Short mmCIF file of C-alpha atoms and ligand atoms in Angstrom, two decimals:
data_model
loop_
_atom_site.label_atom_id
_atom_site.label_comp_id
_atom_site.label_asym_id
_atom_site.label_seq_id
_atom_site.Cartn_x
_atom_site.Cartn_y
_atom_site.Cartn_z
CA MET A 1 50.70 171.56 88.24
CA ILE A 2 50.92 167.80 88.61
CA LYS A 3 49.27 165.85 85.76
CA ILE A 4 47.86 162.37 85.87
CA LEU A 5 48.31 159.93 83.03
CA ASP A 6 45.98 156.99 83.39
CA ALA A 7 47.18 153.87 81.63
CA THR A 8 44.35 151.48 82.57
CA LEU A 9 43.50 150.92 78.93
CA ARG A 10 47.12 150.13 78.00
CA GLU A 11 49.15 148.89 81.01
CA GLY A 12 45.94 147.79 82.77
CA GLU A 13 44.98 145.54 79.89
CA GLN A 14 48.37 143.85 80.29
CA THR A 15 47.02 142.34 83.53
CA PRO A 16 46.77 138.61 82.82
CA GLY A 17 43.23 137.80 81.69
CA VAL A 18 41.98 141.38 81.62
CA PHE A 19 40.26 142.53 78.44
CA PHE A 20 37.95 145.47 77.86
CA ASP A 21 35.50 145.51 74.96
CA GLY A 22 35.63 148.64 72.83
CA HIS A 23 32.40 150.09 74.19
CA ILE A 24 33.60 149.51 77.77
CA LYS A 25 36.80 151.37 76.93
CA LEU A 26 34.68 154.31 75.86
CA ALA A 27 32.73 154.20 79.12
CA ILE A 28 35.94 154.03 81.18
CA ALA A 29 37.53 156.87 79.22
CA ASP A 30 34.40 159.02 79.61
CA LEU A 31 34.55 158.64 83.38
CA LEU A 32 38.30 159.26 83.49
CA ASP A 33 37.67 162.39 81.47
CA GLU A 34 34.85 163.51 83.74
CA ILE A 35 37.10 163.01 86.75
CA GLY A 36 39.65 165.25 85.11
CA ILE A 37 42.49 162.94 84.14
CA ASP A 38 44.94 164.77 81.90
CA ILE A 39 46.21 162.02 79.61
CA ILE A 40 44.57 158.70 78.76
CA GLU A 41 46.97 156.09 77.41
CA ALA A 42 44.52 154.16 75.29
CA GLY A 43 46.56 151.22 73.98
CA HIS A 44 49.21 150.00 71.61
CA PRO A 45 47.53 149.89 68.18
CA LEU A 46 49.90 147.21 66.87
CA VAL A 47 48.73 144.57 69.35
CA THR A 48 45.29 143.80 67.85
CA GLN A 49 42.89 145.34 65.37
CA GLU A 50 40.44 145.81 68.27
CA ILE A 51 42.95 147.90 70.20
CA HIS A 52 43.74 149.91 67.08
CA ASP A 53 40.04 150.66 66.58
CA ALA A 54 39.50 151.54 70.24
CA VAL A 55 42.45 153.94 70.26
CA GLN A 56 41.06 155.57 67.14
CA GLN A 57 37.53 155.89 68.53
CA LEU A 58 38.86 157.34 71.77
CA ALA A 59 41.03 159.82 69.91
CA HIS A 60 37.95 160.95 67.97
CA ARG A 61 35.77 161.28 71.06
CA ASN A 62 36.54 164.92 71.72
CA LEU A 63 37.51 164.36 75.31
CA LYS A 64 39.15 167.09 77.35
CA ALA A 65 41.89 164.59 78.16
CA VAL A 66 44.62 164.02 75.63
CA VAL A 67 44.25 160.51 74.23
CA GLY A 68 47.43 158.63 73.45
CA ALA A 69 48.95 155.50 72.00
CA HIS A 70 51.91 153.39 73.07
CA ALA A 71 54.55 152.63 70.47
CA ARG A 72 57.88 150.88 70.06
CA SER A 73 60.60 153.02 68.64
CA VAL A 74 59.91 152.01 65.04
CA ILE A 75 58.35 154.02 62.22
CA TYR A 76 55.71 151.36 61.63
CA ASP A 77 54.28 151.83 65.13
CA ILE A 78 54.34 155.61 64.79
CA ASP A 79 52.37 155.43 61.54
CA LEU A 80 49.80 153.16 63.16
CA ALA A 81 49.39 155.57 66.08
CA LEU A 82 49.11 158.57 63.78
CA GLN A 83 46.46 156.75 61.74
CA CYS A 84 44.44 156.71 64.96
CA ASP A 85 44.77 160.52 65.26
CA VAL A 86 46.13 160.44 68.80
CA GLY A 87 47.27 163.61 70.54
CA PHE A 88 49.89 161.84 72.63
CA LEU A 89 52.48 159.26 71.72
CA GLY A 90 54.51 157.24 74.22
CA ILE A 91 57.61 155.77 72.62
CA PHE A 92 59.68 153.28 74.60
CA TYR A 93 63.12 151.79 74.04
CA CYS A 94 65.38 150.32 76.69
CA VAL A 95 69.00 151.47 76.78
CA SER A 96 70.40 149.23 79.51
CA GLU A 97 73.72 147.70 78.54
CA ASP A 98 72.29 144.23 78.82
CA ARG A 99 69.35 144.87 76.54
CA LEU A 100 71.49 146.75 74.01
CA ASN A 101 74.09 143.98 73.84
CA HIS A 102 71.92 140.91 74.01
CA VAL A 103 68.48 141.82 72.69
CA PHE A 104 68.87 144.73 70.31
CA LYS A 105 72.52 143.96 69.46
CA LYS A 106 73.26 147.67 69.02
CA ASP A 107 75.62 150.02 70.75
CA LEU A 108 74.28 153.11 72.52
CA SER A 109 74.91 155.49 69.64
CA GLN A 110 73.09 153.24 67.17
CA ALA A 111 70.15 153.01 69.57
CA ILE A 112 70.15 156.79 70.08
CA ASP A 113 70.18 157.21 66.32
CA GLN A 114 67.12 155.06 65.88
CA ILE A 115 65.22 156.66 68.76
CA SER A 116 66.03 160.18 67.54
CA LYS A 117 64.96 159.38 63.99
CA VAL A 118 61.65 157.96 65.14
CA ILE A 119 60.89 160.90 67.45
CA HIS A 120 61.91 163.34 64.75
CA TYR A 121 59.64 161.56 62.27
CA ALA A 122 56.66 161.74 64.64
CA ARG A 123 57.32 165.41 65.38
CA GLU A 124 57.51 166.26 61.66
CA LYS A 125 54.35 164.33 60.84
CA LYS A 126 52.31 165.96 63.60
CA PRO A 127 53.79 169.10 65.12
CA SER A 128 51.08 169.35 67.80
CA LEU A 129 51.72 165.80 69.08
CA LEU A 130 52.68 165.43 72.74
CA ILE A 131 55.63 163.06 72.58
CA ARG A 132 56.96 161.06 75.51
CA TYR A 133 60.10 159.01 75.36
CA THR A 134 60.65 156.30 77.97
CA PRO A 135 63.97 154.54 78.42
CA GLU A 136 62.21 151.38 79.61
CA ASP A 137 63.69 149.98 82.85
CA THR A 138 65.16 153.45 83.32
CA VAL A 139 66.19 153.06 86.93
CA ARG A 140 68.23 149.88 86.41
CA SER A 141 69.91 151.21 83.26
CA LYS A 142 73.26 152.96 83.33
CA PHE A 143 72.55 156.58 84.28
CA GLU A 144 74.90 157.93 81.57
CA ASN A 145 72.93 156.01 78.94
CA VAL A 146 69.64 157.42 80.23
CA LEU A 147 71.06 160.92 80.23
CA GLU A 148 72.47 160.68 76.71
CA VAL A 149 69.36 159.17 75.20
CA SER A 150 67.05 161.61 77.02
CA THR A 151 69.10 164.56 75.79
CA ALA A 152 68.92 163.25 72.23
CA ALA A 153 65.20 162.53 72.56
CA VAL A 154 64.51 166.10 73.66
CA ASP A 155 66.64 167.43 70.80
CA ALA A 156 64.62 165.28 68.39
CA GLY A 157 61.35 166.71 69.69
CA ALA A 158 60.26 164.78 72.79
CA ASP A 159 58.24 166.85 75.28
CA ILE A 160 58.29 164.34 78.12
CA ILE A 161 60.92 161.97 79.48
CA SER A 162 59.44 159.20 81.59
CA ILE A 163 61.38 157.47 84.31
CA ALA A 164 60.13 153.88 84.29
CA ASP A 165 60.57 151.71 87.34
CA THR A 166 59.59 148.79 85.16
CA THR A 167 60.24 146.15 87.81
CA GLY A 168 59.27 148.00 90.99
CA TYR A 169 62.92 148.17 91.99
CA MET A 170 63.00 151.51 93.79
CA ILE A 171 62.86 151.66 97.61
CA PRO A 172 62.35 155.01 99.39
CA GLY A 173 65.10 155.99 101.79
CA THR A 174 67.74 153.74 100.21
CA SER A 175 70.28 154.25 97.45
CA ARG A 176 67.45 153.24 95.11
CA SER A 177 65.44 156.37 95.86
CA MET A 178 63.01 157.73 93.27
CA TYR A 179 63.31 161.15 94.89
CA ASP A 180 67.06 161.19 94.26
CA TYR A 181 66.65 159.82 90.75
CA VAL A 182 64.18 162.48 89.66
CA ARG A 183 66.32 165.24 91.17
CA LYS A 184 69.46 163.97 89.53
CA LEU A 185 67.94 163.56 86.07
CA LYS A 186 66.28 166.97 86.22
CA ASP A 187 69.53 168.60 87.38
CA GLU A 188 71.66 166.92 84.74
CA LEU A 189 69.20 167.74 81.95
CA SER A 190 68.85 171.37 83.01
CA GLY A 191 72.68 171.54 83.11
CA ARG A 192 72.43 170.73 79.41
CA ASP A 193 69.70 173.31 78.91
CA LYS A 194 67.03 170.64 78.44
CA TYR A 195 63.74 171.04 80.29
CA PRO A 196 61.39 168.21 79.33
CA GLN A 197 58.45 167.40 81.56
CA ILE A 198 59.40 164.49 83.78
CA ALA A 199 56.97 161.61 84.13
CA VAL A 200 57.22 158.57 86.39
CA HIS A 201 55.87 155.09 85.85
CA CYS A 202 56.17 153.11 89.07
CA HIS A 203 55.50 149.38 89.22
CA ASN A 204 54.30 147.83 92.45
CA ASP A 205 56.36 144.64 92.69
CA ARG A 206 57.43 145.47 96.27
CA GLY A 207 54.23 147.28 97.22
CA LEU A 208 56.06 150.62 97.05
CA ALA A 209 54.70 152.09 93.81
CA LEU A 210 52.65 154.77 95.56
CA ALA A 211 55.47 155.69 97.94
CA ASN A 212 57.85 156.01 95.00
CA ALA A 213 55.37 158.08 93.00
CA LEU A 214 54.96 160.47 95.94
CA ASP A 215 58.73 160.65 96.26
CA ALA A 216 58.86 161.58 92.59
CA TYR A 217 56.19 164.23 93.12
CA ARG A 218 58.20 165.78 95.97
CA ALA A 219 61.24 165.81 93.73
CA GLY A 220 59.42 167.74 91.03
CA ALA A 221 58.01 165.13 88.64
CA GLU A 222 55.28 166.68 86.51
CA ILE A 223 53.34 163.61 85.38
CA ILE A 224 52.47 160.44 87.30
CA ASP A 225 51.20 157.26 85.62
CA THR A 226 48.35 155.37 87.27
CA THR A 227 45.83 152.66 86.58
CA ILE A 228 42.43 151.96 88.09
CA LEU A 229 42.83 149.27 90.74
CA GLY A 230 46.58 149.45 90.19
CA LEU A 231 46.14 147.03 87.26
CA GLY A 232 49.11 146.16 85.08
CA GLU A 233 51.84 143.63 84.45
CA ARG A 234 52.57 141.44 87.50
CA ALA A 235 51.68 143.48 90.63
CA GLY A 236 50.62 146.46 88.50
CA ILE A 237 51.40 150.13 88.96
CA VAL A 238 50.24 153.07 91.12
CA ASP A 239 46.53 152.96 91.95
CA LEU A 240 44.69 156.04 90.67
CA ALA A 241 42.41 156.55 93.68
CA GLN A 242 45.17 156.11 96.24
CA LEU A 243 47.35 158.62 94.42
CA LEU A 244 44.61 161.23 94.04
CA VAL A 245 43.72 160.87 97.71
CA ALA A 246 47.32 161.28 98.83
CA LEU A 247 47.94 164.28 96.58
CA THR A 248 44.76 166.14 97.50
CA GLN A 249 44.32 165.16 101.14
CA ASP A 250 47.92 164.92 102.30
CA PHE A 251 50.18 166.81 99.91
CA GLY A 252 48.13 169.99 99.65
CA VAL A 253 47.42 169.68 95.94
CA GLU A 254 44.22 171.48 95.00
CA ASN A 255 41.49 168.94 94.28
CA ARG A 256 40.68 169.77 90.67
CA TRP A 257 39.55 166.17 90.13
CA LYS A 258 36.01 164.91 90.62
CA THR A 259 37.20 162.30 93.07
CA LYS A 260 33.61 161.55 94.13
CA ARG A 261 33.19 159.73 90.83
CA LEU A 262 35.98 157.28 91.60
CA SER A 263 33.62 154.85 93.26
CA ASP A 264 31.54 154.44 90.07
CA LEU A 265 34.69 154.20 87.99
CA TYR A 266 36.14 151.41 90.13
CA ASN A 267 32.89 149.45 90.10
CA LEU A 268 32.69 149.75 86.33
CA VAL A 269 36.25 148.56 85.82
CA SER A 270 36.04 145.78 88.38
CA LYS A 271 32.88 144.44 86.78
CA HIS A 272 34.09 144.50 83.22
CA ALA A 273 37.64 143.45 83.93
CA ASN A 274 36.15 140.52 85.82
CA PHE A 275 38.55 141.53 88.56
CA GLU A 276 37.14 141.63 92.06
CA ILE A 277 38.38 144.53 94.19
CA PRO A 278 40.21 142.94 97.14
CA HIS A 279 38.09 143.60 100.24
CA ASN A 280 41.01 145.21 102.08
CA PHE A 281 42.17 147.31 99.09
CA PRO A 282 43.00 150.82 100.40
CA VAL A 283 40.40 153.50 99.66
CA MET A 284 38.30 151.45 97.23
CA GLY A 285 38.04 148.02 98.87
CA ARG A 286 34.76 146.90 100.43
CA ASN A 287 36.27 147.09 103.92
CA ALA A 288 38.17 150.35 103.52
CA PHE A 289 35.61 152.30 105.59
CA THR A 290 33.90 149.41 107.39
CA HIS A 291 34.23 149.11 111.15
CA CYS A 292 33.94 145.72 112.73
CA ALA A 293 34.92 145.24 116.39
CA GLY A 294 32.45 146.63 118.94
CA VAL A 295 35.00 149.00 120.45
CA HIS A 296 35.70 150.45 117.03
CA THR A 297 32.10 150.85 115.97
CA HIS A 298 31.22 152.41 119.31
CA ALA A 299 33.80 155.16 118.81
CA ALA A 300 33.40 155.50 115.04
CA ILE A 301 29.66 156.03 115.36
CA GLN A 302 30.32 158.96 117.74
CA ASN A 303 32.86 160.35 115.32
CA PRO A 304 34.32 158.39 112.38
CA VAL A 305 37.61 160.24 112.74
CA HIS A 306 38.48 157.97 115.69
CA TYR A 307 39.05 155.14 113.25
CA GLN A 308 39.29 156.83 109.83
CA SER A 309 42.07 158.99 108.45
CA LEU A 310 40.11 159.83 105.31
CA ASP A 311 36.56 161.03 104.77
CA PRO A 312 34.97 158.40 102.50
CA LYS A 313 32.82 161.10 100.84
CA VAL A 314 35.96 162.34 99.08
CA VAL A 315 35.81 159.23 96.88
CA GLY A 316 32.05 158.88 96.72
CA ARG A 317 31.77 156.34 99.51
CA SER A 318 30.41 156.18 103.05
CA MET A 319 31.22 154.63 106.40
CA ASP A 320 29.87 151.17 107.11
CA VAL A 321 29.61 148.77 110.03
CA ALA A 322 30.08 145.02 109.67
CA LEU A 323 27.82 142.66 111.57
CA ASP A 324 29.57 139.49 112.69
CA HIS A 325 30.98 137.83 115.81
CA MET A 326 33.04 140.95 116.58
CA SER A 327 29.95 143.17 116.81
CA GLY A 328 28.90 145.03 119.93
CA LEU A 329 25.64 146.63 121.02
CA SER A 330 26.53 149.84 119.20
CA SER A 331 26.91 147.91 115.92
CA ILE A 332 23.38 146.57 116.24
CA GLU A 333 22.03 149.98 117.24
CA TRP A 334 23.71 151.52 114.22
CA ALA A 335 22.22 148.94 111.85
CA LEU A 336 18.71 149.16 113.36
CA ASN A 337 18.86 152.90 113.12
CA LYS A 338 19.77 152.64 109.44
CA LEU A 339 16.77 150.41 108.89
CA ASN A 340 14.48 152.61 110.99
CA ILE A 341 13.70 149.71 113.31
CA GLU A 342 12.98 150.41 116.96
CA ALA A 343 14.02 147.93 119.62
CA ASP A 344 14.35 147.86 123.39
CA ASP A 345 17.52 146.80 125.22
CA GLU A 346 16.46 143.21 125.65
CA LEU A 347 15.65 142.81 121.97
CA ILE A 348 18.92 144.46 120.95
CA SER A 349 20.89 142.10 123.10
CA GLN A 350 18.99 139.10 121.69
CA ILE A 351 19.74 140.33 118.13
CA LEU A 352 23.38 140.77 119.06
CA ASN A 353 23.59 137.18 120.29
CA THR A 354 22.10 135.90 117.06
CA VAL A 355 24.42 138.06 114.94
CA LYS A 356 27.44 136.84 116.92
CA SER A 357 26.48 133.21 116.52
CA ILE A 358 26.09 133.65 112.75
CA GLY A 359 29.43 135.47 112.67
CA GLN A 360 31.09 132.55 114.39
CA LYS A 361 30.22 130.43 111.39
CA GLY A 362 32.43 132.75 109.33
CA ARG A 363 29.66 134.74 107.72
CA MET A 364 28.68 138.40 107.90
CA VAL A 365 25.08 139.42 108.43
CA GLU A 366 23.95 141.66 105.59
CA LEU A 367 21.80 144.65 106.47
CA SER A 368 19.02 143.14 104.35
CA GLU A 369 19.06 140.03 106.55
CA LEU A 370 18.71 141.94 109.80
CA PRO A 371 14.91 142.53 109.70
CA HIS A 372 14.43 138.75 109.57
CA ILE A 373 16.64 138.32 112.61
CA VAL A 374 14.68 141.05 114.36
CA ASP A 375 11.46 139.21 113.55
CA TRP A 376 12.84 135.93 114.82
CA CYS A 377 14.12 137.45 118.05
CA LYS A 378 10.85 139.27 118.74
CA LYS A 379 8.86 136.01 118.49
CA HIS A 380 11.45 134.18 120.51
CA LEU A 381 11.26 136.74 123.33
CA LYS A 382 7.46 136.63 123.30
CA ILE A 383 7.46 132.86 123.79
CA LYS A 384 10.01 133.20 126.59
CA ARG A 385 7.94 135.84 128.37
C1 LIG B 1 55.73 147.96 78.73
C2 LIG B 1 56.72 148.44 79.79
C3 LIG B 1 56.35 149.74 80.44
C4 LIG B 1 56.54 150.93 79.51
C5 LIG B 1 56.33 152.27 80.12
C6 LIG B 1 56.38 153.42 79.16
C7 LIG B 1 57.27 149.85 81.68
O1 LIG B 1 54.76 147.30 79.09
O2 LIG B 1 55.96 148.24 77.57
O3 LIG B 1 56.36 153.22 77.93
O4 LIG B 1 56.43 154.58 79.62
O5 LIG B 1 56.82 149.54 82.78
O6 LIG B 1 58.45 150.15 81.49
O7 LIG B 1 55.01 149.71 80.88
CU1 LIG B 2 54.69 149.42 82.97
#
């Protein structure tokens, strides 16, 4: 059963300028929990006292989701996380040759020693802890290094190995395939009698995070990292709503998530992150289910399927029609119908002309503005007659 780890409160807060107050973190976590997210990565307690306190409060909130902390591979970070009473601990340490030689100035076996000790320590301190080890920048690191360190991490007590595409480097269908990577790591580890859960953390630098995550799913990954709105460093990571939609609507995964609540969750996060949802953002953007050109609205009003591949209800949304210079008669009829306003053909065509001329100024007519236009047009027609 595929699990979702949402990292909005950790990776998402690494979006430049994004900060969530403690009480907002609680509200976000409550909704994530209600939706049915399995693991909530709540933050890295070392970063600020506020993050430490939020992680602790979340861990004490009795959520169904497992609440976790992020930690470097040092005892100090593990102690901080354990002070917060988390049920999940994500430990990261990069084992690429470059990082080992130039940043950590350690060889692989020294690094493995340190990582193993830290994991072992965490396991001893809290036997029930769910421990993930991530060789950061996994996919650009030497595969042998990843394999050795993952084997040692599992031996030391790690439950999960996460494949991090830290820079959004993977491209489906090329030699940099996430599908192939997951398969290969799983095969090599099982050849060594190691069966950790495999997680993937896909960054979106090339716009391929979701495609890579789905590739990983097909290859047997058990946990996928997401954030709300795809927030995160640089171009962020896999968007939660887009992933849940793809899994449940297209990949045949049973919808055990309350996806209808996603709309409220996204509005909450957008508001408090001070991060406007791009209008054309898939699934959750303002325009994602809004039909504009007359030809489109005409067909979509008969049956939305003509121009929608997803039922907006799945994510708590509904179809909409935009009123601007692209509108046709059917767009106006749709809007009037919504407002319970009756109009004859002549009036409808007069309204359409007015809407089109406003649209040409680069502005959309809001539904709330339409009754005023109707009023105007009615008087105008009366004078003409
Ligand atoms: C980071 C990098 C990270 C770590 C992922 C993980 C990545 O911000 O520390 O610990 O599983 O993309 O590699 O987010
Ligand atoms: Cu990341």
